[in-house]
Amino acid sequence: MSARSVAAFPELFSEGYTALVERYGAVASEIGAQQFSEWANELGIRAQVVTAAGVDPVRAAARSRWALTQSNQAGNLSVLVDELVRQPYRSTIADSAVSSGAGWARVPRSAHPCAFCSMLASRGAVYHSASSAGGFGGKKYHGDCGCEPVLVRGPEDFPAGYNPDDLYDAYRLAR
């Protein structure tokens, strides 16, 4: 590989990475729209689906270039692709829930969520806006996060195994 090729690698990689994130983010958004429609139908809520846009390509490119400067390039890129591809799914569900007049809960899908996710999930189905449901600044989930928004009318609609009180206890212990 020539010196010129090596110098161009970050930009070329970033372009391919961004295309990957955009393509699979769009698929994730469509899956979110289908999932929301199914949940709304099951709960008897009239669905108003709002399909979220994919990730900003400039942001995705910048973040991939940053990851290439770190010692754990593959690990950082993996966490970033996880975050950026899942975000349109989460945003579609959040925006659709708000548009449909329902609430949603942040539900961890891993057995051991981080303390921050435990705290947010322990609130139950209290999220009524996209900005209040997604962490700092709205619609934000960290990489390697297994949380998903779940559409609910109230506690009777919580998924099996989701107990906000247990999550709050886990958060208090971590704090």
PDB file of N, CA and C in Angstrom, residues 65-169:
ATOM      1  N   ARG A  65     -14.232   8.606  11.797  1.00  0.00           N
ATOM      2  CA  ARG A  65     -12.844   9.092  11.719  1.00  0.00           C
ATOM      3  C   ARG A  65     -12.232   9.183  13.117  1.00  0.00           C
ATOM      4  N   TRP A  66     -13.028   9.612  14.099  1.00  0.00           N
ATOM      5  CA  TRP A  66     -12.540   9.658  15.479  1.00  0.00           C
ATOM      6  C   TRP A  66     -12.166   8.253  15.945  1.00  0.00           C
ATOM      7  N   ALA A  67     -13.045   7.273  15.676  1.00  0.00           N
ATOM      8  CA  ALA A  67     -12.794   5.903  16.133  1.00  0.00           C
ATOM      9  C   ALA A  67     -11.499   5.350  15.560  1.00  0.00           C
ATOM     10  N   LEU A  68     -11.159   5.749  14.347  1.00  0.00           N
ATOM     11  CA  LEU A  68      -9.919   5.279  13.723  1.00  0.00           C
ATOM     12  C   LEU A  68      -8.672   5.854  14.387  1.00  0.00           C
ATOM     13  N   THR A  69      -8.827   6.899  15.179  1.00  0.00           N
ATOM     14  CA  THR A  69      -7.681   7.487  15.880  1.00  0.00           C
ATOM     15  C   THR A  69      -7.442   6.848  17.239  1.00  0.00           C
ATOM     16  N   GLN A  70      -8.346   5.970  17.645  1.00  0.00           N
ATOM     17  CA  GLN A  70      -8.252   5.366  18.973  1.00  0.00           C
ATOM     18  C   GLN A  70      -7.521   4.032  18.927  1.00  0.00           C
ATOM     19  N   SER A  71      -7.044   3.592  20.083  1.00  0.00           N
ATOM     20  CA  SER A  71      -6.284   2.338  20.123  1.00  0.00           C
ATOM     21  C   SER A  71      -7.178   1.127  19.855  1.00  0.00           C
ATOM     22  N   ASN A  72      -8.432   1.163  20.263  1.00  0.00           N
ATOM     23  CA  ASN A  72      -9.343   0.042  20.048  1.00  0.00           C
ATOM     24  C   ASN A  72     -10.281   0.389  18.887  1.00  0.00           C
ATOM     25  N   GLN A  73      -9.729   0.465  17.695  1.00  0.00           N
ATOM     26  CA  GLN A  73     -10.498   0.883  16.532  1.00  0.00           C
ATOM     27  C   GLN A  73     -11.708  -0.017  16.283  1.00  0.00           C
ATOM     28  N   ALA A  74     -11.497  -1.308  16.232  1.00  0.00           N
ATOM     29  CA  ALA A  74     -12.595  -2.235  15.925  1.00  0.00           C
ATOM     30  C   ALA A  74     -13.679  -2.172  16.995  1.00  0.00           C
ATOM     31  N   GLY A  75     -13.289  -2.128  18.239  1.00  0.00           N
ATOM     32  CA  GLY A  75     -14.261  -2.050  19.329  1.00  0.00           C
ATOM     33  C   GLY A  75     -15.076  -0.768  19.275  1.00  0.00           C
ATOM     34  N   ASN A  76     -14.391   0.349  19.057  1.00  0.00           N
ATOM     35  CA  ASN A  76     -15.098   1.632  18.979  1.00  0.00           C
ATOM     36  C   ASN A  76     -16.026   1.682  17.776  1.00  0.00           C
ATOM     37  N   LEU A  77     -15.587   1.187  16.634  1.00  0.00           N
ATOM     38  CA  LEU A  77     -16.428   1.182  15.444  1.00  0.00           C
ATOM     39  C   LEU A  77     -17.645   0.276  15.641  1.00  0.00           C
ATOM     40  N   SER A  78     -17.467  -0.839  16.309  1.00  0.00           N
ATOM     41  CA  SER A  78     -18.573  -1.748  16.578  1.00  0.00           C
ATOM     42  C   SER A  78     -19.636  -1.093  17.454  1.00  0.00           C
ATOM     43  N   VAL A  79     -19.198  -0.424  18.505  1.00  0.00           N
ATOM     44  CA  VAL A  79     -20.138   0.262  19.396  1.00  0.00           C
ATOM     45  C   VAL A  79     -20.848   1.390  18.651  1.00  0.00           C
ATOM     46  N   LEU A  80     -20.112   2.119  17.830  1.00  0.00           N
ATOM     47  CA  LEU A  80     -20.729   3.213  17.064  1.00  0.00           C
ATOM     48  C   LEU A  80     -21.756   2.704  16.066  1.00  0.00           C
ATOM     49  N   VAL A  81     -21.444   1.650  15.340  1.00  0.00           N
ATOM     50  CA  VAL A  81     -22.405   1.142  14.361  1.00  0.00           C
ATOM     51  C   VAL A  81     -23.650   0.629  15.080  1.00  0.00           C
ATOM     52  N   ASP A  82     -23.482   0.014  16.244  1.00  0.00           N
ATOM     53  CA  ASP A  82     -24.619  -0.445  17.039  1.00  0.00           C
ATOM     54  C   ASP A  82     -25.519   0.736  17.397  1.00  0.00           C
ATOM     55  N   GLU A  83     -24.926   1.795  17.896  1.00  0.00           N
ATOM     56  CA  GLU A  83     -25.690   2.980  18.290  1.00  0.00           C
ATOM     57  C   GLU A  83     -26.366   3.644  17.096  1.00  0.00           C
ATOM     58  N   LEU A  84     -25.619   3.891  16.037  1.00  0.00           N
ATOM     59  CA  LEU A  84     -26.135   4.669  14.914  1.00  0.00           C
ATOM     60  C   LEU A  84     -27.156   3.904  14.064  1.00  0.00           C
ATOM     61  N   VAL A  85     -27.057   2.590  14.006  1.00  0.00           N
ATOM     62  CA  VAL A  85     -28.034   1.816  13.248  1.00  0.00           C
ATOM     63  C   VAL A  85     -29.323   1.636  14.053  1.00  0.00           C
ATOM     64  N   ARG A  86     -29.227   1.471  15.358  1.00  0.00           N
ATOM     65  CA  ARG A  86     -30.425   1.296  16.179  1.00  0.00           C
ATOM     66  C   ARG A  86     -31.206   2.588  16.395  1.00  0.00           C
ATOM     67  N   GLN A  87     -30.542   3.726  16.333  1.00  0.00           N
ATOM     68  CA  GLN A  87     -31.196   4.993  16.680  1.00  0.00           C
ATOM     69  C   GLN A  87     -32.437   5.300  15.832  1.00  0.00           C
ATOM     70  N   PRO A  88     -32.423   5.113  14.511  1.00  0.00           N
ATOM     71  CA  PRO A  88     -33.644   5.386  13.742  1.00  0.00           C
ATOM     72  C   PRO A  88     -34.823   4.503  14.166  1.00  0.00           C
ATOM     73  N   TYR A  89     -34.563   3.265  14.559  1.00  0.00           N
ATOM     74  CA  TYR A  89     -35.614   2.381  15.087  1.00  0.00           C
ATOM     75  C   TYR A  89     -36.217   2.996  16.340  1.00  0.00           C
ATOM     76  N   ARG A  90     -35.357   3.373  17.265  1.00  0.00           N
ATOM     77  CA  ARG A  90     -35.821   3.942  18.532  1.00  0.00           C
ATOM     78  C   ARG A  90     -36.564   5.251  18.311  1.00  0.00           C
ATOM     79  N   SER A  91     -36.028   6.093  17.447  1.00  0.00           N
ATOM     80  CA  SER A  91     -36.659   7.388  17.183  1.00  0.00           C
ATOM     81  C   SER A  91     -38.012   7.224  16.505  1.00  0.00           C
ATOM     82  N   THR A  92     -38.137   6.267  15.601  1.00  0.00           N
ATOM     83  CA  THR A  92     -39.425   6.015  14.946  1.00  0.00           C
ATOM     84  C   THR A  92     -40.473   5.620  15.973  1.00  0.00           C
ATOM     85  N   ILE A  93     -40.125   4.733  16.875  1.00  0.00           N
ATOM     86  CA  ILE A  93     -41.081   4.309  17.897  1.00  0.00           C
ATOM     87  C   ILE A  93     -41.423   5.469  18.829  1.00  0.00           C
ATOM     88  N   ALA A  94     -40.424   6.220  19.271  1.00  0.00           N
ATOM     89  CA  ALA A  94     -40.665   7.345  20.178  1.00  0.00           C
ATOM     90  C   ALA A  94     -41.549   8.401  19.522  1.00  0.00           C
ATOM     91  N   ASP A  95     -41.205   8.805  18.318  1.00  0.00           N
ATOM     92  CA  ASP A  95     -41.963   9.854  17.636  1.00  0.00           C
ATOM     93  C   ASP A  95     -43.377   9.387  17.307  1.00  0.00           C
ATOM     94  N   SER A  96     -43.529   8.124  16.954  1.00  0.00           N
ATOM     95  CA  SER A  96     -44.851   7.584  16.641  1.00  0.00           C
ATOM     96  C   SER A  96     -45.723   7.493  17.890  1.00  0.00           C
ATOM     97  N   ALA A  97     -45.134   7.111  19.017  1.00  0.00           N
ATOM     98  CA  ALA A  97     -45.894   7.044  20.270  1.00  0.00           C
ATOM     99  C   ALA A  97     -46.427   8.421  20.639  1.00  0.00           C
ATOM    100  N   VAL A  98     -45.585   9.424  20.552  1.00  0.00           N
ATOM    101  CA  VAL A  98     -46.004  10.788  20.874  1.00  0.00           C
ATOM    102  C   VAL A  98     -47.103  11.234  19.920  1.00  0.00           C
ATOM    103  N   SER A  99     -46.913  10.987  18.630  1.00  0.00           N
ATOM    104  CA  SER A  99     -47.884  11.375  17.614  1.00  0.00           C
ATOM    105  C   SER A  99     -49.225  10.677  17.821  1.00  0.00           C
ATOM    106  N   SER A 100     -49.209   9.473  18.362  1.00  0.00           N
ATOM    107  CA  SER A 100     -50.422   8.686  18.566  1.00  0.00           C
ATOM    108  C   SER A 100     -51.082   8.940  19.918  1.00  0.00           C
ATOM    109  N   GLY A 101     -50.462   9.751  20.746  1.00  0.00           N
ATOM    110  CA  GLY A 101     -51.041  10.068  22.046  1.00  0.00           C
ATOM    111  C   GLY A 101     -50.839   9.010  23.105  1.00  0.00           C
ATOM    112  N   ALA A 102     -49.914   8.092  22.909  1.00  0.00           N
ATOM    113  CA  ALA A 102     -49.632   7.039  23.889  1.00  0.00           C
ATOM    114  C   ALA A 102     -48.336   7.374  24.615  1.00  0.00           C
ATOM    115  N   GLY A 103     -48.006   6.602  25.616  1.00  0.00           N
ATOM    116  CA  GLY A 103     -46.727   6.746  26.294  1.00  0.00           C
ATOM    117  C   GLY A 103     -45.868   5.546  26.007  1.00  0.00           C
ATOM    118  N   TRP A 104     -44.633   5.644  26.407  1.00  0.00           N
ATOM    119  CA  TRP A 104     -43.771   4.485  26.239  1.00  0.00           C
ATOM    120  C   TRP A 104     -42.761   4.423  27.350  1.00  0.00           C
ATOM    121  N   ALA A 105     -42.265   3.226  27.571  1.00  0.00           N
ATOM    122  CA  ALA A 105     -41.274   2.972  28.606  1.00  0.00           C
ATOM    123  C   ALA A 105     -39.968   2.577  27.948  1.00  0.00           C
ATOM    124  N   ARG A 106     -38.886   2.913  28.605  1.00  0.00           N
ATOM    125  CA  ARG A 106     -37.566   2.481  28.159  1.00  0.00           C
ATOM    126  C   ARG A 106     -37.310   1.144  28.854  1.00  0.00           C
ATOM    127  N   VAL A 107     -37.167   0.087  28.062  1.00  0.00           N
ATOM    128  CA  VAL A 107     -37.047  -1.263  28.615  1.00  0.00           C
ATOM    129  C   VAL A 107     -35.701  -1.864  28.244  1.00  0.00           C
ATOM    130  N   PRO A 108     -34.861  -2.153  29.251  1.00  0.00           N
ATOM    131  CA  PRO A 108     -33.586  -2.807  28.963  1.00  0.00           C
ATOM    132  C   PRO A 108     -33.834  -4.254  28.542  1.00  0.00           C
ATOM    133  N   ARG A 109     -33.125  -4.693  27.521  1.00  0.00           N
ATOM    134  CA  ARG A 109     -33.263  -6.071  27.048  1.00  0.00           C
ATOM    135  C   ARG A 109     -32.117  -6.950  27.530  1.00  0.00           C
ATOM    136  N   SER A 110     -31.160  -6.362  28.242  1.00  0.00           N
ATOM    137  CA  SER A 110     -30.070  -7.168  28.788  1.00  0.00           C
ATOM    138  C   SER A 110     -30.362  -7.468  30.261  1.00  0.00           C
ATOM    139  N   ALA A 111     -29.773  -8.524  30.760  1.00  0.00           N
ATOM    140  CA  ALA A 111     -29.984  -8.916  32.155  1.00  0.00           C
ATOM    141  C   ALA A 111     -29.344  -7.928  33.124  1.00  0.00           C
ATOM    142  N   HIS A 112     -28.295  -7.243  32.673  1.00  0.00           N
ATOM    143  CA  HIS A 112     -27.574  -6.331  33.552  1.00  0.00           C
ATOM    144  C   HIS A 112     -27.348  -4.991  32.865  1.00  0.00           C
ATOM    145  N   PRO A 113     -28.398  -4.140  32.791  1.00  0.00           N
ATOM    146  CA  PRO A 113     -28.206  -2.831  32.161  1.00  0.00           C
ATOM    147  C   PRO A 113     -27.313  -1.949  33.024  1.00  0.00           C
ATOM    148  N   CYS A 114     -26.729  -0.945  32.400  1.00  0.00           N
ATOM    149  CA  CYS A 114     -25.898  -0.017  33.167  1.00  0.00           C
ATOM    150  C   CYS A 114     -26.787   0.778  34.139  1.00  0.00           C
ATOM    151  N   ALA A 115     -26.169   1.433  35.111  1.00  0.00           N
ATOM    152  CA  ALA A 115     -26.914   2.171  36.132  1.00  0.00           C
ATOM    153  C   ALA A 115     -27.759   3.280  35.521  1.00  0.00           C
ATOM    154  N   PHE A 116     -27.221   3.972  34.531  1.00  0.00           N
ATOM    155  CA  PHE A 116     -27.974   5.056  33.903  1.00  0.00           C
ATOM    156  C   PHE A 116     -29.232   4.521  33.228  1.00  0.00           C
ATOM    157  N   CYS A 117     -29.101   3.430  32.464  1.00  0.00           N
ATOM    158  CA  CYS A 117     -30.265   2.841  31.804  1.00  0.00           C
ATOM    159  C   CYS A 117     -31.256   2.298  32.838  1.00  0.00           C
ATOM    160  N   SER A 118     -30.763   1.713  33.922  1.00  0.00           N
ATOM    161  CA  SER A 118     -31.653   1.231  34.988  1.00  0.00           C
ATOM    162  C   SER A 118     -32.471   2.368  35.567  1.00  0.00           C
ATOM    163  N   MET A 119     -31.815   3.502  35.783  1.00  0.00           N
ATOM    164  CA  MET A 119     -32.514   4.655  36.327  1.00  0.00           C
ATOM    165  C   MET A 119     -33.601   5.135  35.369  1.00  0.00           C
ATOM    166  N   LEU A 120     -33.280   5.264  34.084  1.00  0.00           N
ATOM    167  CA  LEU A 120     -34.276   5.725  33.111  1.00  0.00           C
ATOM    168  C   LEU A 120     -35.413   4.715  32.966  1.00  0.00           C
ATOM    169  N   ALA A 121     -35.081   3.436  32.926  1.00  0.00           N
ATOM    170  CA  ALA A 121     -36.101   2.398  32.764  1.00  0.00           C
ATOM    171  C   ALA A 121     -36.979   2.268  34.004  1.00  0.00           C
ATOM    172  N   SER A 122     -36.451   2.634  35.165  1.00  0.00           N
ATOM    173  CA  SER A 122     -37.214   2.495  36.411  1.00  0.00           C
ATOM    174  C   SER A 122     -38.373   3.479  36.496  1.00  0.00           C
ATOM    175  N   ARG A 123     -38.420   4.432  35.596  1.00  0.00           N
ATOM    176  CA  ARG A 123     -39.497   5.428  35.630  1.00  0.00           C
ATOM    177  C   ARG A 123     -40.805   4.887  35.084  1.00  0.00           C
ATOM    178  N   GLY A 124     -40.761   3.761  34.368  1.00  0.00           N
ATOM    179  CA  GLY A 124     -41.985   3.191  33.816  1.00  0.00           C
ATOM    180  C   GLY A 124     -42.425   3.910  32.558  1.00  0.00           C
ATOM    181  N   ALA A 125     -43.718   3.888  32.297  1.00  0.00           N
ATOM    182  CA  ALA A 125     -44.288   4.447  31.067  1.00  0.00           C
ATOM    183  C   ALA A 125     -44.620   5.924  31.245  1.00  0.00           C
ATOM    184  N   VAL A 126     -43.623   6.703  31.577  1.00  0.00           N
ATOM    185  CA  VAL A 126     -43.845   8.133  31.820  1.00  0.00           C
ATOM    186  C   VAL A 126     -43.386   9.015  30.667  1.00  0.00           C
ATOM    187  N   TYR A 127     -42.796   8.443  29.650  1.00  0.00           N
ATOM    188  CA  TYR A 127     -42.229   9.245  28.576  1.00  0.00           C
ATOM    189  C   TYR A 127     -43.306   9.642  27.567  1.00  0.00           C
ATOM    190  N   HIS A 128     -43.464  10.949  27.413  1.00  0.00           N
ATOM    191  CA  HIS A 128     -44.489  11.477  26.516  1.00  0.00           C
ATOM    192  C   HIS A 128     -43.921  12.372  25.432  1.00  0.00           C
ATOM    193  N   SER A 129     -42.626  12.546  25.437  1.00  0.00           N
ATOM    194  CA  SER A 129     -42.001  13.317  24.365  1.00  0.00           C
ATOM    195  C   SER A 129     -40.699  12.640  23.978  1.00  0.00           C
ATOM    196  N   ALA A 130     -40.310  12.859  22.740  1.00  0.00           N
ATOM    197  CA  ALA A 130     -39.079  12.233  22.260  1.00  0.00           C
ATOM    198  C   ALA A 130     -37.884  12.723  23.063  1.00  0.00           C
ATOM    199  N   SER A 131     -37.882  13.993  23.436  1.00  0.00           N
ATOM    200  CA  SER A 131     -36.718  14.514  24.157  1.00  0.00           C
ATOM    201  C   SER A 131     -36.628  13.980  25.579  1.00  0.00           C
ATOM    202  N   SER A 132     -37.758  13.681  26.216  1.00  0.00           N
ATOM    203  CA  SER A 132     -37.687  13.173  27.588  1.00  0.00           C
ATOM    204  C   SER A 132     -37.398  11.681  27.647  1.00  0.00           C
ATOM    205  N   ALA A 133     -37.565  10.993  26.559  1.00  0.00           N
ATOM    206  CA  ALA A 133     -37.443   9.536  26.578  1.00  0.00           C
ATOM    207  C   ALA A 133     -36.062   9.010  26.234  1.00  0.00           C
ATOM    208  N   GLY A 134     -35.232   9.811  25.629  1.00  0.00           N
ATOM    209  CA  GLY A 134     -33.996   9.259  25.105  1.00  0.00           C
ATOM    210  C   GLY A 134     -32.724   9.693  25.790  1.00  0.00           C
ATOM    211  N   GLY A 135     -32.756  10.053  27.043  1.00  0.00           N
ATOM    212  CA  GLY A 135     -31.512  10.398  27.720  1.00  0.00           C
ATOM    213  C   GLY A 135     -31.123  11.841  27.497  1.00  0.00           C
ATOM    214  N   PHE A 136     -29.862  12.140  27.596  1.00  0.00           N
ATOM    215  CA  PHE A 136     -29.371  13.501  27.479  1.00  0.00           C
ATOM    216  C   PHE A 136     -29.695  14.077  26.113  1.00  0.00           C
ATOM    217  N   GLY A 137     -30.406  15.173  26.078  1.00  0.00           N
ATOM    218  CA  GLY A 137     -30.657  15.870  24.830  1.00  0.00           C
ATOM    219  C   GLY A 137     -31.676  15.223  23.921  1.00  0.00           C
ATOM    220  N   GLY A 138     -32.295  14.145  24.338  1.00  0.00           N
ATOM    221  CA  GLY A 138     -33.347  13.530  23.547  1.00  0.00           C
ATOM    222  C   GLY A 138     -32.838  12.532  22.530  1.00  0.00           C
ATOM    223  N   LYS A 139     -33.595  11.459  22.357  1.00  0.00           N
ATOM    224  CA  LYS A 139     -33.308  10.435  21.353  1.00  0.00           C
ATOM    225  C   LYS A 139     -31.880   9.913  21.442  1.00  0.00           C
ATOM    226  N   LYS A 140     -31.359   9.759  22.632  1.00  0.00           N
ATOM    227  CA  LYS A 140     -29.964   9.356  22.789  1.00  0.00           C
ATOM    228  C   LYS A 140     -29.866   8.058  23.564  1.00  0.00           C
ATOM    229  N   TYR A 141     -29.219   7.097  22.952  1.00  0.00           N
ATOM    230  CA  TYR A 141     -28.871   5.843  23.597  1.00  0.00           C
ATOM    231  C   TYR A 141     -27.388   5.663  23.363  1.00  0.00           C
ATOM    232  N   HIS A 142     -26.710   5.109  24.337  1.00  0.00           N
ATOM    233  CA  HIS A 142     -25.272   4.918  24.159  1.00  0.00           C
ATOM    234  C   HIS A 142     -25.010   3.648  23.359  1.00  0.00           C
ATOM    235  N   GLY A 143     -23.831   3.553  22.782  1.00  0.00           N
ATOM    236  CA  GLY A 143     -23.445   2.347  22.072  1.00  0.00           C
ATOM    237  C   GLY A 143     -23.424   1.175  23.029  1.00  0.00           C
ATOM    238  N   ASP A 144     -23.690  -0.003  22.540  1.00  0.00           N
ATOM    239  CA  ASP A 144     -23.738  -1.220  23.332  1.00  0.00           C
ATOM    240  C   ASP A 144     -24.889  -1.186  24.340  1.00  0.00           C
ATOM    241  N   CYS A 145     -25.922  -0.400  24.036  1.00  0.00           N
ATOM    242  CA  CYS A 145     -27.106  -0.271  24.887  1.00  0.00           C
ATOM    243  C   CYS A 145     -28.173  -1.197  24.346  1.00  0.00           C
ATOM    244  N   GLY A 146     -28.763  -1.996  25.208  1.00  0.00           N
ATOM    245  CA  GLY A 146     -29.810  -2.912  24.776  1.00  0.00           C
ATOM    246  C   GLY A 146     -31.208  -2.406  25.049  1.00  0.00           C
ATOM    247  N   CYS A 147     -31.357  -1.135  25.445  1.00  0.00           N
ATOM    248  CA  CYS A 147     -32.682  -0.602  25.744  1.00  0.00           C
ATOM    249  C   CYS A 147     -33.509  -0.432  24.482  1.00  0.00           C
ATOM    250  N   GLU A 148     -34.808  -0.618  24.657  1.00  0.00           N
ATOM    251  CA  GLU A 148     -35.738  -0.401  23.561  1.00  0.00           C
ATOM    252  C   GLU A 148     -36.951   0.329  24.105  1.00  0.00           C
ATOM    253  N   PRO A 149     -37.537   1.212  23.301  1.00  0.00           N
ATOM    254  CA  PRO A 149     -38.784   1.834  23.712  1.00  0.00           C
ATOM    255  C   PRO A 149     -39.934   0.859  23.495  1.00  0.00           C
ATOM    256  N   VAL A 150     -40.827   0.778  24.462  1.00  0.00           N
ATOM    257  CA  VAL A 150     -41.979  -0.106  24.355  1.00  0.00           C
ATOM    258  C   VAL A 150     -43.243   0.719  24.577  1.00  0.00           C
ATOM    259  N   LEU A 151     -44.145   0.681  23.637  1.00  0.00           N
ATOM    260  CA  LEU A 151     -45.393   1.414  23.683  1.00  0.00           C
ATOM    261  C   LEU A 151     -46.324   0.803  24.721  1.00  0.00           C
ATOM    262  N   VAL A 152     -46.852   1.629  25.610  1.00  0.00           N
ATOM    263  CA  VAL A 152     -47.763   1.147  26.653  1.00  0.00           C
ATOM    264  C   VAL A 152     -48.837   2.199  26.948  1.00  0.00           C
ATOM    265  N   ARG A 153     -49.960   1.720  27.469  1.00  0.00           N
ATOM    266  CA  ARG A 153     -50.999   2.611  27.985  1.00  0.00           C
ATOM    267  C   ARG A 153     -50.816   2.786  29.477  1.00  0.00           C
ATOM    268  N   GLY A 154     -50.254   1.788  30.120  1.00  0.00           N
ATOM    269  CA  GLY A 154     -50.062   1.813  31.566  1.00  0.00           C
ATOM    270  C   GLY A 154     -49.359   0.550  32.015  1.00  0.00           C
ATOM    271  N   PRO A 155     -49.200   0.358  33.339  1.00  0.00           N
ATOM    272  CA  PRO A 155     -48.456  -0.795  33.868  1.00  0.00           C
ATOM    273  C   PRO A 155     -48.970  -2.150  33.379  1.00  0.00           C
ATOM    274  N   GLU A 156     -50.258  -2.239  33.053  1.00  0.00           N
ATOM    275  CA  GLU A 156     -50.802  -3.517  32.585  1.00  0.00           C
ATOM    276  C   GLU A 156     -50.185  -3.956  31.260  1.00  0.00           C
ATOM    277  N   ASP A 157     -49.573  -3.025  30.551  1.00  0.00           N
ATOM    278  CA  ASP A 157     -48.980  -3.345  29.254  1.00  0.00           C
ATOM    279  C   ASP A 157     -47.468  -3.549  29.299  1.00  0.00           C
ATOM    280  N   PHE A 158     -46.874  -3.535  30.488  1.00  0.00           N
ATOM    281  CA  PHE A 158     -45.425  -3.733  30.570  1.00  0.00           C
ATOM    282  C   PHE A 158     -45.067  -5.121  30.045  1.00  0.00           C
ATOM    283  N   PRO A 159     -43.928  -5.250  29.354  1.00  0.00           N
ATOM    284  CA  PRO A 159     -43.505  -6.573  28.876  1.00  0.00           C
ATOM    285  C   PRO A 159     -43.166  -7.496  30.046  1.00  0.00           C
ATOM    286  N   ALA A 160     -43.279  -8.791  29.803  1.00  0.00           N
ATOM    287  CA  ALA A 160     -42.939  -9.775  30.832  1.00  0.00           C
ATOM    288  C   ALA A 160     -41.509  -9.552  31.310  1.00  0.00           C
ATOM    289  N   GLY A 161     -41.319  -9.566  32.603  1.00  0.00           N
ATOM    290  CA  GLY A 161     -39.991  -9.405  33.180  1.00  0.00           C
ATOM    291  C   GLY A 161     -39.577  -7.969  33.421  1.00  0.00           C
ATOM    292  N   TYR A 162     -40.368  -7.011  32.945  1.00  0.00           N
ATOM    293  CA  TYR A 162     -40.028  -5.592  33.138  1.00  0.00           C
ATOM    294  C   TYR A 162     -40.680  -5.110  34.423  1.00  0.00           C
ATOM    295  N   ASN A 163     -39.850  -4.774  35.398  1.00  0.00           N
ATOM    296  CA  ASN A 163     -40.350  -4.304  36.685  1.00  0.00           C
ATOM    297  C   ASN A 163     -39.594  -3.023  37.047  1.00  0.00           C
ATOM    298  N   PRO A 164     -40.230  -1.871  36.874  1.00  0.00           N
ATOM    299  CA  PRO A 164     -39.553  -0.608  37.164  1.00  0.00           C
ATOM    300  C   PRO A 164     -39.024  -0.513  38.595  1.00  0.00           C
ATOM    301  N   ASP A 165     -39.735  -1.095  39.565  1.00  0.00           N
ATOM    302  CA  ASP A 165     -39.267  -1.035  40.955  1.00  0.00           C
ATOM    303  C   ASP A 165     -37.949  -1.784  41.141  1.00  0.00           C
ATOM    304  N   ASP A 166     -37.831  -2.953  40.514  1.00  0.00           N
ATOM    305  CA  ASP A 166     -36.571  -3.707  40.601  1.00  0.00           C
ATOM    306  C   ASP A 166     -35.428  -2.928  39.942  1.00  0.00           C
ATOM    307  N   LEU A 167     -35.728  -2.276  38.837  1.00  0.00           N
ATOM    308  CA  LEU A 167     -34.703  -1.486  38.153  1.00  0.00           C
ATOM    309  C   LEU A 167     -34.265  -0.301  39.005  1.00  0.00           C
ATOM    310  N   TYR A 168     -35.199   0.301  39.721  1.00  0.00           N
ATOM    311  CA  TYR A 168     -34.835   1.421  40.588  1.00  0.00           C
ATOM    312  C   TYR A 168     -33.947   0.940  41.735  1.00  0.00           C
ATOM    313  N   ASP A 169     -34.259  -0.235  42.276  1.00  0.00           N
ATOM    314  CA  ASP A 169     -33.409  -0.800  43.332  1.00  0.00           C
ATOM    315  C   ASP A 169     -31.990  -1.040  42.826  1.00  0.00           C
TER     316      ASP A 169
END
